[in-house]
Amino acid sequence: VIISRYSSLAIVLHWLSALMIFAAIGIAWSFDDMPLSPRKLEMISWHKWVGITILGLTALRLFWRTSHRPPALPANMPAWQKWAAHGTHGALYILLVLIPLSGWAMSCAKGYPVVYLGLVELPCLVNKDLELGKSLREAHEWLNITLLVLLAAHLGAALKHHLLDRDNTLSKMLPWIRPRTSNPQ
Ligand code: HEM
C-alpha cells in the first residue's frame, strides 16, 4: 500500500520540533551579544530548556521511526535526489541529538548543571573542565551552522516539490494543504 501522508503523531512531533528549533536559535541569537545580567541568565536557562525539549522530541521521533514506515518519495524522483533526501533527513536527526548533547555537556563542563524547567537537575556526564567547555562551545556553534545549512536545503527542497514539481511531498507533512490530484505521488 502507498501511505499518502505521515501519521498525526509524526506530524505533530515534526512541527513542534520546527517551532522549538526556531525558538532555541532565536533566543541564542538574542542573548549572544548581551552583557552578563540576570536577564541574560534567564534567557540562557530558557534556551537550555527548549534545547532539552528538542532532545526529548527527537528521541520520540526516532522511536516512532523505528516502528513506522514513512510515506514513499515520489516515484519519478531521480536516484540522486532520493539519496540526498535520505542523507539530509539522517543528518538532521543526528544533529538534533548532538546539538543538545553538546550544549548540555558544555554547561556541565563550565560548571553549571542543567536544571530542566528549574525543577529537575539533569545528571552531568562530564566533570567541570573549562578547556573542555570552550571546545564544546565551538562544537555547539559549528554543529548549529551545519544545522542551518541543512535546514535551508530541507526547506528549499520542500518548496521546490510544492511549487515547481507540484507533487504531494509537502502535503504529506501538512495535510490541510490540498493534495495535488494531477500528479498523485
Ligand atoms: C537543538 C537544540 C539547540 C539549538 C538549535 C541550539 C542553538 C544554539 C545557538 C545557535 C547558539 C549560539 C551559538 C553562536 O554563538 O553561534 C547556542 C548557544 C548556547 N547554547 Fe544552545 N542550542 C540547542 C541546545 C542547547 C542545550 C540543550 C543547551 C544546554 C542544556 C544549550 C546551551 C547553550 C549555551 C550555554 C550557549 C551559549 C554559549 C556561550 O555563549 O558561551 N544549547 N545554542
XYZ file of C-alpha atoms and ligand atoms in Angstrom:
228
model
C 0.000 0.000 0.000
C 1.087 3.564 -0.669
C 0.911 5.613 2.529
C -0.178 9.077 1.459
C 0.929 11.071 4.492
C 2.734 10.916 7.821
C 0.716 9.847 10.882
C -0.794 12.606 13.025
C 1.734 11.927 15.797
C 4.685 12.208 13.389
C 3.249 15.470 12.011
C 2.752 16.989 15.472
C 6.279 15.984 16.568
C 7.769 17.394 13.333
C 6.130 20.825 13.595
C 6.693 21.050 17.352
C 10.399 20.357 16.712
C 10.465 23.030 13.996
C 8.905 25.571 16.372
C 11.315 24.688 19.204
C 14.384 24.848 16.907
C 13.266 28.269 15.702
C 12.830 29.366 19.362
C 16.200 27.917 20.505
C 18.069 29.735 17.728
C 16.101 32.973 18.205
C 16.805 33.014 21.959
C 20.512 32.168 21.425
C 20.935 34.965 18.889
C 19.261 37.450 21.250
C 21.416 36.651 24.293
C 24.659 36.124 22.337
C 25.893 39.739 22.475
C 24.171 40.732 25.744
C 26.409 41.702 28.687
C 26.104 39.377 31.686
C 22.896 40.239 33.577
C 20.004 38.444 35.328
C 18.029 38.833 32.069
C 20.774 37.097 30.084
C 20.976 34.222 32.594
C 17.218 33.817 32.384
C 17.372 33.640 28.581
C 20.191 31.091 28.716
C 18.007 28.973 31.036
C 15.096 29.168 28.601
C 17.457 28.276 25.754
C 18.601 25.170 27.664
C 15.025 24.109 28.470
C 13.917 24.487 24.855
C 17.043 22.574 23.726
C 16.455 19.696 26.160
C 12.822 19.586 24.971
C 14.127 19.220 21.395
C 16.295 16.308 22.564
C 13.206 14.648 24.091
C 11.126 15.265 20.947
C 13.929 13.828 18.805
C 14.088 10.700 20.983
C 10.315 10.241 20.496
C 10.664 10.802 16.744
C 13.488 8.270 16.394
C 11.421 5.785 18.406
C 8.410 6.428 16.121
C 10.678 6.000 13.097
C 11.859 2.518 14.174
C 8.258 1.247 14.265
C 6.714 3.095 11.276
C 7.462 3.426 7.602
C 7.349 6.991 6.284
C 5.319 7.653 3.110
C 7.241 6.883 -0.096
C 9.137 9.548 -2.016
C 7.694 10.469 -5.434
C 8.299 7.533 -7.791
C 9.677 9.743 -10.566
C 12.353 11.321 -8.343
C 15.921 10.831 -9.701
C 18.044 8.447 -7.599
C 20.456 11.195 -6.522
C 17.583 13.210 -5.092
C 16.374 10.186 -3.117
C 19.859 9.775 -1.701
C 20.043 13.483 -0.922
C 16.671 13.349 0.853
C 17.606 10.308 2.956
C 21.048 11.741 3.725
C 19.620 15.112 4.785
C 16.940 13.520 6.973
C 19.510 11.226 8.636
C 21.933 14.110 9.213
C 19.144 16.272 10.691
C 18.296 13.534 13.215
C 21.986 13.189 14.153
C 22.349 16.966 14.619
C 19.171 17.164 16.728
C 20.819 14.677 19.096
C 24.385 16.083 19.020
C 23.484 19.777 19.349
C 21.502 19.430 22.603
C 24.054 16.932 23.987
C 26.938 19.330 23.222
C 25.015 22.171 24.928
C 24.239 20.014 27.970
C 27.854 18.838 28.257
C 29.093 22.418 27.684
C 27.041 23.658 30.635
C 28.402 20.893 32.880
C 31.995 21.489 31.735
C 31.606 25.195 32.530
C 30.369 24.222 35.995
C 26.633 24.931 35.585
C 24.457 21.828 35.859
C 21.259 21.963 33.776
C 18.055 22.213 35.842
C 15.238 21.392 33.403
C 12.394 23.930 33.788
C 14.021 24.951 37.068
C 12.689 21.694 38.549
C 14.761 18.649 37.609
C 18.550 18.662 37.840
C 19.921 16.609 34.950
C 22.967 14.436 35.631
C 26.332 15.625 34.330
C 28.171 13.253 32.031
C 31.368 15.346 32.156
C 33.155 16.973 35.075
C 33.923 20.676 35.348
C 36.743 21.438 32.906
C 36.892 24.942 31.423
C 39.070 23.913 28.460
C 36.560 21.197 27.554
C 33.810 23.798 27.976
C 35.480 26.009 25.357
C 35.804 23.139 22.884
C 32.182 22.124 23.404
C 31.135 25.743 22.879
C 32.864 25.663 19.481
C 31.381 22.275 18.660
C 27.899 23.604 19.578
C 28.411 26.560 17.235
C 29.727 24.515 14.290
C 27.016 21.895 14.640
C 24.483 24.730 14.591
C 25.976 26.241 11.434
C 25.686 22.800 9.792
C 22.091 22.572 11.035
C 21.213 25.923 9.468
C 22.687 24.847 6.101
C 20.757 21.547 6.147
C 17.526 23.242 7.272
C 17.850 25.642 4.330
C 18.247 22.650 1.977
C 15.304 20.851 3.662
C 13.020 23.887 3.367
C 14.210 24.617 -0.168
C 13.514 21.026 -1.255
C 10.036 21.073 0.322
C 9.187 24.303 -1.518
C 10.682 23.050 -4.786
C 8.471 19.928 -4.643
C 5.416 22.011 -3.864
C 5.882 24.964 -6.184
C 7.928 23.611 -9.126
C 7.315 19.832 -9.242
C 3.774 20.354 -7.928
C 3.716 16.928 -6.232
C 2.356 15.738 -2.855
C 5.575 15.959 -0.849
C 4.607 18.954 1.299
C 1.030 17.775 1.911
C 2.385 14.563 3.493
C 3.636 16.741 6.366
C 0.963 19.487 6.030
C -2.214 17.510 5.260
C -4.527 20.521 5.313
C -2.773 21.685 2.151
C -4.888 20.125 -0.575
C -3.040 17.130 -2.128
C -2.377 17.555 -5.831
C -4.573 15.194 -7.788
C -2.987 15.513 -11.224
C 0.329 14.023 -10.055
C -0.730 11.566 -7.341
C 2.746 10.839 -5.918
C 18.568 21.682 19.137
C 18.813 22.358 20.251
C 19.693 23.572 20.301
C 19.934 24.527 19.341
C 19.336 24.624 17.929
C 20.897 25.464 19.909
C 21.396 26.589 19.254
C 22.323 27.456 19.783
C 22.898 28.571 19.077
C 22.575 28.979 17.621
C 23.757 29.193 19.914
C 24.616 30.413 19.604
C 25.963 29.916 19.134
C 26.714 31.010 18.478
O 27.165 31.904 19.197
O 26.850 30.961 17.278
C 23.738 28.486 21.175
C 24.456 28.841 22.310
C 24.380 28.176 23.531
N 23.680 27.007 23.796
Fe 22.473 26.044 22.512
N 21.207 25.061 21.185
C 20.490 23.923 21.470
C 20.502 23.198 22.648
C 21.176 23.562 23.797
C 21.115 22.865 25.064
C 20.273 21.613 25.323
C 21.911 23.535 25.927
C 22.210 23.250 27.367
C 21.488 22.464 28.131
C 22.482 24.660 25.213
C 23.344 25.592 25.779
C 23.862 26.669 25.118
C 24.702 27.686 25.752
C 25.139 27.694 27.224
C 25.029 28.614 24.765
C 25.851 29.892 24.922
C 27.287 29.604 24.799
C 28.057 30.849 25.132
O 27.672 31.924 24.647
O 29.007 30.712 25.869
N 22.024 24.654 23.927
N 22.868 27.424 21.070
